């Protein structure tokens, strides 16, 4: 769905809501508890008082009592807007007050109760319109995700769209949940401000469980692979997310107790800063949690994907080899997975595939990784004429670029069908790198030990975050600005 259509739908919903509120919102009915003994409605005083800002204006020129009824100890007042302003309404008899509150009449004649963005007659249309608009946005995100996947599964935009789908769905649920007990636009603002914190809070128990599991996995990894900070990434990420979730609550509680700054003053700067910090931090954590979930979904799906059986070449992405030049279990599993795929393709279609082992020689390696993989393939019976080594690359990006140059020089087909084999946790990021270079290739993932996979996935997730840092920084900045604007609206509504 095009952005213009979404904007038009949003504007139409806004106009319909405005017209509906303009029609219904010019009156407001309020009830007040009064003693049962009071049966004479005329004996009850209803006093209208102007605010200090419009003290020269008669309250009757702003608001009028159109109807006053007494039924079963409830006084019902129907108020009608006359002109713009702020009016205090007091209900009393013989010095006893039964109701006292403030009403705002907007320039359009729209009456709100208790605050400038407070409850009004017919205001249930606001969360309904918001939920409907968010549903349209959700549908657009889903359609964009489907279209992107059809074009290329290996795009980071897919993760972003899935993260937006998750959070938008949560927003829709929250808007629907407040329809039947709606308290005005101020509640919509409060709900949006609290959505990120609620999302992060609901995810906290799951994060705690996952963090414990990942920590145990990291301990096992360090016992097997050695102690270093890379083998603790999973544990570090879990601690970071947990700390980020509870930090706003801790800061807020500390500020509520301290006497250094006053966060209780609704017109004070300290409260605005505290609320803005809490909302911005919560939305950032919720955003990263959604991105993490999206990355997990696509990484798992990519790891389990089997390419179509029409491939001409399959790259085997290299990694560290042993000191004697033989393959580590990790690298051997990549080579074995490539051979397994070649056999599946031959059985399904009869088509043979050419292997492209890729990887240069590191400073601590006795030979290029591509040569070590080639030797292994020869040892298991792969003919030498079906092996095209690429032995110059030092990272995944060079693996892909250098290998494609060799493939294009070797192939008679202008657009050869290519797949790549790597470890399961690495498939999605390798596929993204290939897609960015304009290479249309599918990945296949080899298995690795679970304790290693978890930490390796976290490493891939962090690497992807860093590579897409500009996108994330811009997105979180925009979300934070939106949160700050709503904080200002929320608190300013009570002091207007």
XYZ file of C-alpha atoms in Angstrom:
496
model
C 0.000 0.000 0.000
C 1.412 3.354 -1.065
C 2.229 6.020 1.499
C -0.124 8.486 -0.201
C -3.075 6.139 0.299
C -2.205 5.712 3.989
C -1.942 9.481 4.423
C -5.297 9.988 2.662
C -6.951 7.351 4.868
C -5.437 8.978 7.958
C -6.694 12.420 6.896
C -10.172 11.034 6.150
C -10.352 9.369 9.571
C -9.147 12.596 11.217
C -11.798 14.641 9.373
C -14.592 12.181 10.196
C -13.513 12.128 13.852
C -13.359 15.927 13.948
C -16.837 16.270 12.437
C -18.274 13.650 14.779
C -16.741 15.330 17.831
C -17.866 18.744 16.632
C -21.408 17.420 16.386
C -21.479 15.523 19.684
C -18.911 17.448 21.706
C -20.781 20.738 22.041
C -22.638 19.289 25.039
C -21.426 17.318 28.020
C -23.433 15.542 30.713
C -21.886 15.146 34.136
C -23.338 13.450 37.227
C -22.737 14.239 40.889
C -23.630 12.218 43.978
C -25.956 14.106 46.308
C -27.704 13.051 49.555
C -30.876 11.022 48.994
C -32.752 13.481 51.210
C -32.330 16.144 48.567
C -35.342 15.884 46.300
C -35.719 19.461 45.179
C -33.371 19.997 42.259
C -33.885 23.751 42.402
C -32.407 23.866 45.904
C -29.055 22.672 44.560
C -26.689 25.446 43.510
C -24.684 25.128 40.316
C -22.040 27.845 40.209
C -19.925 28.624 37.138
C -16.654 30.451 37.708
C -14.186 31.761 35.114
C -10.494 30.957 35.370
C -7.918 33.611 36.173
C -6.930 33.821 32.525
C -10.396 34.893 31.383
C -11.658 36.533 34.580
C -13.095 39.424 32.577
C -15.286 37.018 30.623
C -18.554 35.887 32.116
C -18.604 32.091 32.629
C -22.074 32.125 31.087
C -20.471 33.320 27.854
C -18.360 30.152 27.851
C -20.589 27.432 29.276
C -24.266 27.166 30.176
C -26.305 24.673 32.178
C -28.905 23.491 29.694
C -30.558 20.881 31.897
C -30.499 19.949 35.585
C -32.145 16.714 36.808
C -32.147 14.773 40.080
C -32.747 11.050 40.067
C -31.939 8.400 42.741
C -29.433 10.616 44.501
C -27.658 11.542 41.264
C -27.620 15.042 39.920
C -27.358 15.145 36.136
C -26.099 18.341 34.532
C -26.197 18.849 30.800
C -23.727 21.550 29.822
C -23.608 23.349 26.477
C -20.714 25.265 24.953
C -21.220 28.946 24.188
C -17.729 30.341 23.687
C -14.079 29.326 24.124
C -12.539 29.359 27.591
C -12.062 27.572 30.882
C -14.814 27.279 33.499
C -14.989 25.807 36.990
C -18.296 24.125 37.838
C -19.289 23.777 41.520
C -22.361 21.913 42.798
C -23.327 22.752 46.385
C -26.109 23.237 48.901
C -25.891 24.997 52.256
C -22.097 25.152 52.078
C -21.683 21.435 51.214
C -19.918 20.748 47.909
C -20.934 17.646 45.938
C -19.019 18.305 42.763
C -16.240 20.678 41.750
C -14.216 20.425 38.578
C -13.013 22.235 35.502
C -14.301 22.225 31.921
C -12.554 23.487 28.807
C -14.413 24.811 25.796
C -12.193 24.721 22.721
C -12.414 27.338 19.923
C -14.437 24.812 17.887
C -17.031 24.554 20.685
C -15.736 21.177 21.804
C -16.098 20.572 25.579
C -13.519 18.547 27.514
C -13.710 17.563 31.149
C -10.934 17.839 33.759
C -8.103 18.676 31.327
C -7.579 20.331 27.970
C -7.331 16.877 26.311
C -9.799 15.284 28.717
C -13.004 13.297 28.311
C -15.741 14.592 26.036
C -19.029 13.543 24.547
C -18.507 11.089 21.652
C -14.765 10.871 22.192
C -14.810 7.064 21.821
C -14.371 7.782 18.113
C -10.725 8.713 18.804
C -9.414 5.250 19.868
C -11.606 3.616 17.223
C -10.152 5.859 14.513
C -6.634 5.326 15.909
C -7.099 1.537 15.957
C -8.499 1.602 12.416
C -5.641 3.754 11.137
C -3.064 1.549 12.870
C -4.742 -1.493 11.301
C -4.306 0.098 7.872
C -0.653 0.806 8.708
C -0.243 -2.787 9.935
C -1.728 -4.104 6.682
C 0.681 -1.884 4.727
C 3.657 -3.216 6.732
C 2.544 -6.805 6.088
C 2.164 -6.168 2.355
C 5.579 -4.490 2.196
C 7.136 -7.411 4.054
C 5.591 -9.922 1.637
C 6.736 -7.913 -1.361
C 10.289 -7.594 0.009
C 10.493 -11.312 0.748
C 9.364 -12.114 -2.787
C 12.090 -9.823 -4.116
C 14.770 -11.031 -1.725
C 14.499 -12.852 1.583
C 17.892 -11.493 2.649
C 17.072 -7.839 3.283
C 17.406 -6.043 6.588
C 14.218 -4.161 5.715
C 12.419 -7.441 6.338
C 13.578 -7.437 9.965
C 12.554 -3.791 10.348
C 9.088 -4.426 8.921
C 8.557 -7.454 11.150
C 9.616 -5.404 14.193
C 7.137 -2.682 13.188
C 4.404 -5.293 12.689
C 4.959 -6.631 16.212
C 4.882 -3.207 17.863
C 1.982 -1.880 15.754
C -0.084 -4.958 16.668
C 0.578 -4.210 20.324
C -0.482 -0.574 19.820
C -3.738 -1.676 18.157
C -4.519 -4.008 21.056
C -3.916 -1.175 23.527
C -6.153 1.253 21.631
C -8.996 -1.261 21.413
C -8.668 -2.048 25.127
C -9.481 1.569 26.117
C -12.509 2.099 23.851
C -15.096 0.979 26.396
C -13.745 3.079 29.258
C -12.302 5.986 27.371
C -11.243 9.103 29.269
C -10.393 11.417 26.397
C -7.435 12.216 24.186
C -5.276 12.449 27.305
C -5.795 8.700 27.760
C -4.671 8.022 24.215
C -1.492 10.003 24.901
C -1.015 8.214 28.234
C -1.597 4.833 26.572
C 0.953 5.481 23.837
C 3.476 6.726 26.386
C 2.923 3.607 28.459
C 2.850 1.138 25.559
C 6.636 0.894 25.241
C 7.088 0.479 29.003
C 4.265 -2.079 29.113
C 5.730 -3.990 26.165
C 9.173 -4.071 27.771
C 7.642 -5.032 31.127
C 5.623 -7.918 29.673
C 8.697 -9.163 27.825
C 10.826 -9.000 31.008
C 9.917 -12.476 32.409
C 10.723 -14.088 29.062
C 13.964 -12.106 28.849
C 14.901 -13.255 32.360
C 14.361 -16.907 31.422
C 16.256 -16.525 28.150
C 19.078 -14.656 29.885
C 19.514 -17.449 32.429
C 19.516 -20.019 29.613
C 22.013 -18.000 27.569
C 24.244 -17.494 30.634
C 24.340 -21.243 31.263
C 25.117 -21.733 27.569
C 27.917 -19.146 27.756
C 29.455 -20.865 30.776
C 29.469 -24.114 28.861
C 30.944 -22.351 25.833
C 33.783 -20.858 27.889
C 34.584 -24.269 29.333
C 34.817 -25.713 25.821
C 36.261 -22.791 23.858
C 38.083 -20.680 26.447
C 37.355 -17.534 28.438
C 37.095 -14.296 26.500
C 34.585 -11.483 26.130
C 33.327 -12.793 22.766
C 32.131 -15.966 24.465
C 30.102 -13.884 26.918
C 28.164 -11.815 24.363
C 24.882 -13.654 24.954
C 25.050 -13.060 28.692
C 26.052 -9.427 28.164
C 23.119 -8.779 25.812
C 20.650 -10.338 28.276
C 21.971 -8.182 31.127
C 21.832 -5.071 28.917
C 18.196 -5.627 27.924
C 17.135 -6.384 31.519
C 18.979 -3.323 32.808
C 17.456 -1.192 30.075
C 13.960 -2.413 30.951
C 14.176 -1.677 34.671
C 16.454 1.389 34.527
C 13.639 3.914 33.854
C 11.686 2.518 36.819
C 14.747 2.758 39.088
C 15.534 6.317 37.957
C 11.913 7.364 38.386
C 11.752 5.893 41.890
C 15.012 7.607 42.875
C 13.761 10.956 41.600
C 10.483 10.540 43.474
C 12.422 10.100 46.728
C 15.156 12.678 46.284
C 14.981 16.270 47.513
C 17.648 17.540 45.113
C 15.123 18.106 42.312
C 11.341 18.417 42.432
C 9.669 16.079 39.927
C 6.249 16.584 41.518
C 5.784 20.105 40.189
C 3.602 19.799 37.069
C 5.011 23.050 35.735
C 8.595 22.207 36.654
C 11.362 21.343 34.214
C 12.530 18.364 36.290
C 9.307 16.443 35.767
C 9.379 16.987 32.015
C 12.979 15.739 31.838
C 12.233 12.689 34.001
C 9.144 11.743 31.978
C 10.893 12.356 28.650
C 13.892 10.240 29.702
C 11.682 7.388 30.880
C 9.500 7.398 27.751
C 12.443 7.709 25.334
C 14.451 4.985 27.041
C 11.457 2.623 27.167
C 10.643 3.110 23.484
C 14.290 2.447 22.572
C 14.338 -0.802 24.564
C 10.972 -1.902 23.134
C 12.238 -1.125 19.629
C 15.420 -3.172 20.138
C 13.374 -6.058 21.573
C 11.169 -6.042 18.473
C 14.248 -5.921 16.231
C 15.760 -8.828 18.176
C 12.593 -10.899 17.732
C 12.502 -10.025 14.030
C 16.154 -10.995 13.617
C 15.589 -14.319 15.398
C 12.620 -15.143 13.150
C 14.503 -14.438 9.935
C 17.751 -16.021 11.137
C 15.958 -19.262 12.090
C 13.973 -19.279 8.842
C 17.145 -18.659 6.823
C 19.023 -21.391 8.698
C 16.295 -23.934 7.887
C 15.849 -22.887 4.262
C 16.650 -25.333 1.468
C 17.479 -23.631 -1.867
C 15.709 -24.697 -5.042
C 17.392 -27.527 -6.941
C 18.507 -25.531 -9.977
C 21.936 -24.334 -8.857
C 25.069 -24.252 -11.010
C 27.497 -23.332 -8.210
C 27.655 -23.458 -4.440
C 30.049 -21.304 -2.402
C 31.540 -22.727 0.773
C 32.348 -19.779 3.021
C 35.648 -20.331 4.797
C 36.628 -19.887 8.427
C 39.597 -20.814 10.670
C 41.392 -24.061 9.836
C 43.557 -26.225 12.116
C 47.297 -25.754 12.427
C 47.930 -28.881 10.338
C 45.768 -27.567 7.473
C 42.780 -29.799 8.118
C 39.266 -28.467 8.615
C 37.795 -27.620 11.976
C 34.461 -29.259 12.763
C 32.737 -25.944 12.056
C 34.271 -25.604 8.583
C 33.877 -29.296 7.795
C 30.170 -29.051 8.577
C 29.887 -26.234 5.993
C 31.622 -28.363 3.361
C 29.517 -31.428 4.244
C 26.326 -29.362 4.001
C 27.320 -28.168 0.522
C 28.020 -31.756 -0.567
C 24.698 -32.865 0.948
C 22.848 -30.204 -1.028
C 24.656 -31.230 -4.239
C 23.527 -34.822 -3.684
C 19.933 -33.730 -3.002
C 19.925 -31.695 -6.218
C 21.394 -34.543 -8.283
C 18.801 -36.988 -6.934
C 15.952 -34.525 -7.564
C 16.939 -33.175 -10.991
C 20.091 -35.001 -12.145
C 21.928 -31.669 -12.305
C 25.514 -31.540 -11.063
C 26.886 -28.564 -9.149
C 30.327 -26.932 -9.035
C 31.860 -26.208 -5.636
C 33.538 -22.864 -4.906
C 35.505 -23.090 -1.638
C 36.307 -19.550 -0.550
C 38.823 -18.174 1.929
C 42.325 -16.728 1.984
C 45.271 -17.512 4.237
C 45.394 -15.951 7.677
C 48.606 -14.994 9.435
C 48.344 -18.087 11.670
C 47.273 -20.526 8.937
C 49.546 -22.859 6.968
C 47.517 -22.569 3.755
C 44.523 -20.703 2.352
C 41.210 -21.890 3.735
C 39.971 -22.502 0.170
C 42.849 -24.919 -0.418
C 42.080 -26.787 2.816
C 38.418 -27.113 1.803
C 39.471 -28.281 -1.684
C 41.689 -30.969 -0.161
C 38.779 -32.179 1.965
C 36.403 -32.286 -1.003
C 38.941 -34.302 -3.007
C 39.335 -36.712 -0.078
C 35.607 -37.509 -0.076
C 35.456 -38.110 -3.815
C 34.530 -34.792 -5.380
C 36.227 -34.520 -8.826
C 38.825 -31.753 -9.131
C 37.145 -30.332 -12.263
C 34.065 -29.518 -10.157
C 36.063 -27.422 -7.662
C 36.895 -23.733 -8.224
C 38.909 -22.411 -5.249
C 38.906 -18.703 -4.331
C 41.903 -18.166 -2.049
C 42.340 -14.381 -1.694
C 39.432 -13.201 0.501
C 39.774 -12.256 4.166
C 36.110 -11.690 5.108
C 32.603 -12.673 4.047
C 32.144 -9.698 1.725
C 35.333 -10.548 -0.149
C 34.313 -14.232 -0.157
C 31.197 -13.274 -2.078
C 32.724 -10.705 -4.457
C 35.835 -12.709 -5.361
C 33.889 -15.948 -5.761
C 31.345 -14.314 -8.076
C 34.169 -12.984 -10.268
C 35.526 -16.531 -10.627
C 32.037 -17.933 -11.287
C 31.237 -15.355 -13.981
C 34.585 -16.016 -15.677
C 33.964 -19.770 -15.596
C 30.251 -19.906 -16.446
C 28.774 -19.889 -19.935
C 25.535 -18.586 -18.432
C 25.257 -14.802 -18.027
C 23.191 -15.328 -14.877
C 24.398 -18.515 -13.189
C 22.324 -19.940 -10.343
C 24.369 -19.727 -7.142
C 23.910 -20.902 -3.546
C 26.216 -20.627 -0.552
C 26.883 -22.846 2.435
C 27.754 -21.512 5.854
C 26.945 -22.201 9.502
C 23.251 -21.798 10.424
C 23.694 -18.662 12.545
C 25.558 -16.913 9.711
C 23.161 -17.586 6.800
C 20.961 -14.506 7.120
C 23.763 -11.953 7.487
C 25.768 -13.544 4.663
C 22.629 -13.432 2.522
C 22.163 -9.730 3.335
C 25.745 -8.990 2.283
C 25.168 -10.865 -0.984
C 21.886 -9.030 -1.663
C 23.586 -5.657 -1.128
C 26.119 -6.571 -3.809
C 23.288 -7.437 -6.194
C 23.930 -11.178 -6.038
C 20.814 -13.336 -6.172
C 21.807 -16.400 -4.205
C 20.211 -18.681 -1.629
C 21.926 -19.853 1.528
C 21.936 -23.196 3.263
C 22.981 -23.630 6.880
C 25.017 -26.320 8.567
C 24.363 -27.333 12.164
C 26.596 -26.478 15.065
C 26.469 -27.184 18.765
C 23.638 -25.427 20.571
C 25.830 -23.706 23.155
C 27.968 -22.312 20.333
C 25.001 -21.354 18.118
C 23.384 -19.121 20.746
C 26.460 -17.008 21.374
C 27.341 -16.927 17.693
C 23.834 -15.725 16.858
C 24.174 -12.905 19.400
C 27.468 -11.971 17.755
C 25.733 -11.871 14.362
C 22.887 -9.817 15.831
C 25.304 -7.264 17.296
C 27.243 -7.135 14.017
C 24.018 -6.514 12.108
C 22.981 -3.784 14.542
C 26.323 -2.070 14.063
C 26.166 -2.372 10.270
C 22.662 -0.843 10.296
C 23.412 1.659 13.060
C 22.376 4.671 10.967
C 18.886 3.229 10.443
C 18.513 2.385 14.127
C 19.785 5.737 15.362
C 17.423 7.652 13.064
C 14.450 5.450 13.993
C 15.059 5.703 17.742
C 15.619 9.459 17.463
C 12.274 9.878 15.691
C 10.511 7.699 18.268
C 12.123 9.662 21.110
C 11.023 12.989 19.617
C 7.475 11.657 19.321
C 7.578 10.534 22.967
C 8.880 13.944 24.132
C 6.105 15.762 22.229
C 3.481 13.554 23.879
C 5.026 14.093 27.322
C 4.713 17.845 26.772
C 1.111 17.449 25.588
C 0.244 15.202 28.520
C 1.502 17.571 31.208
C 0.620 20.854 29.532
C -3.017 19.738 29.302
C -3.287 20.021 33.073
C -1.875 23.541 33.349
C -3.606 25.284 30.449
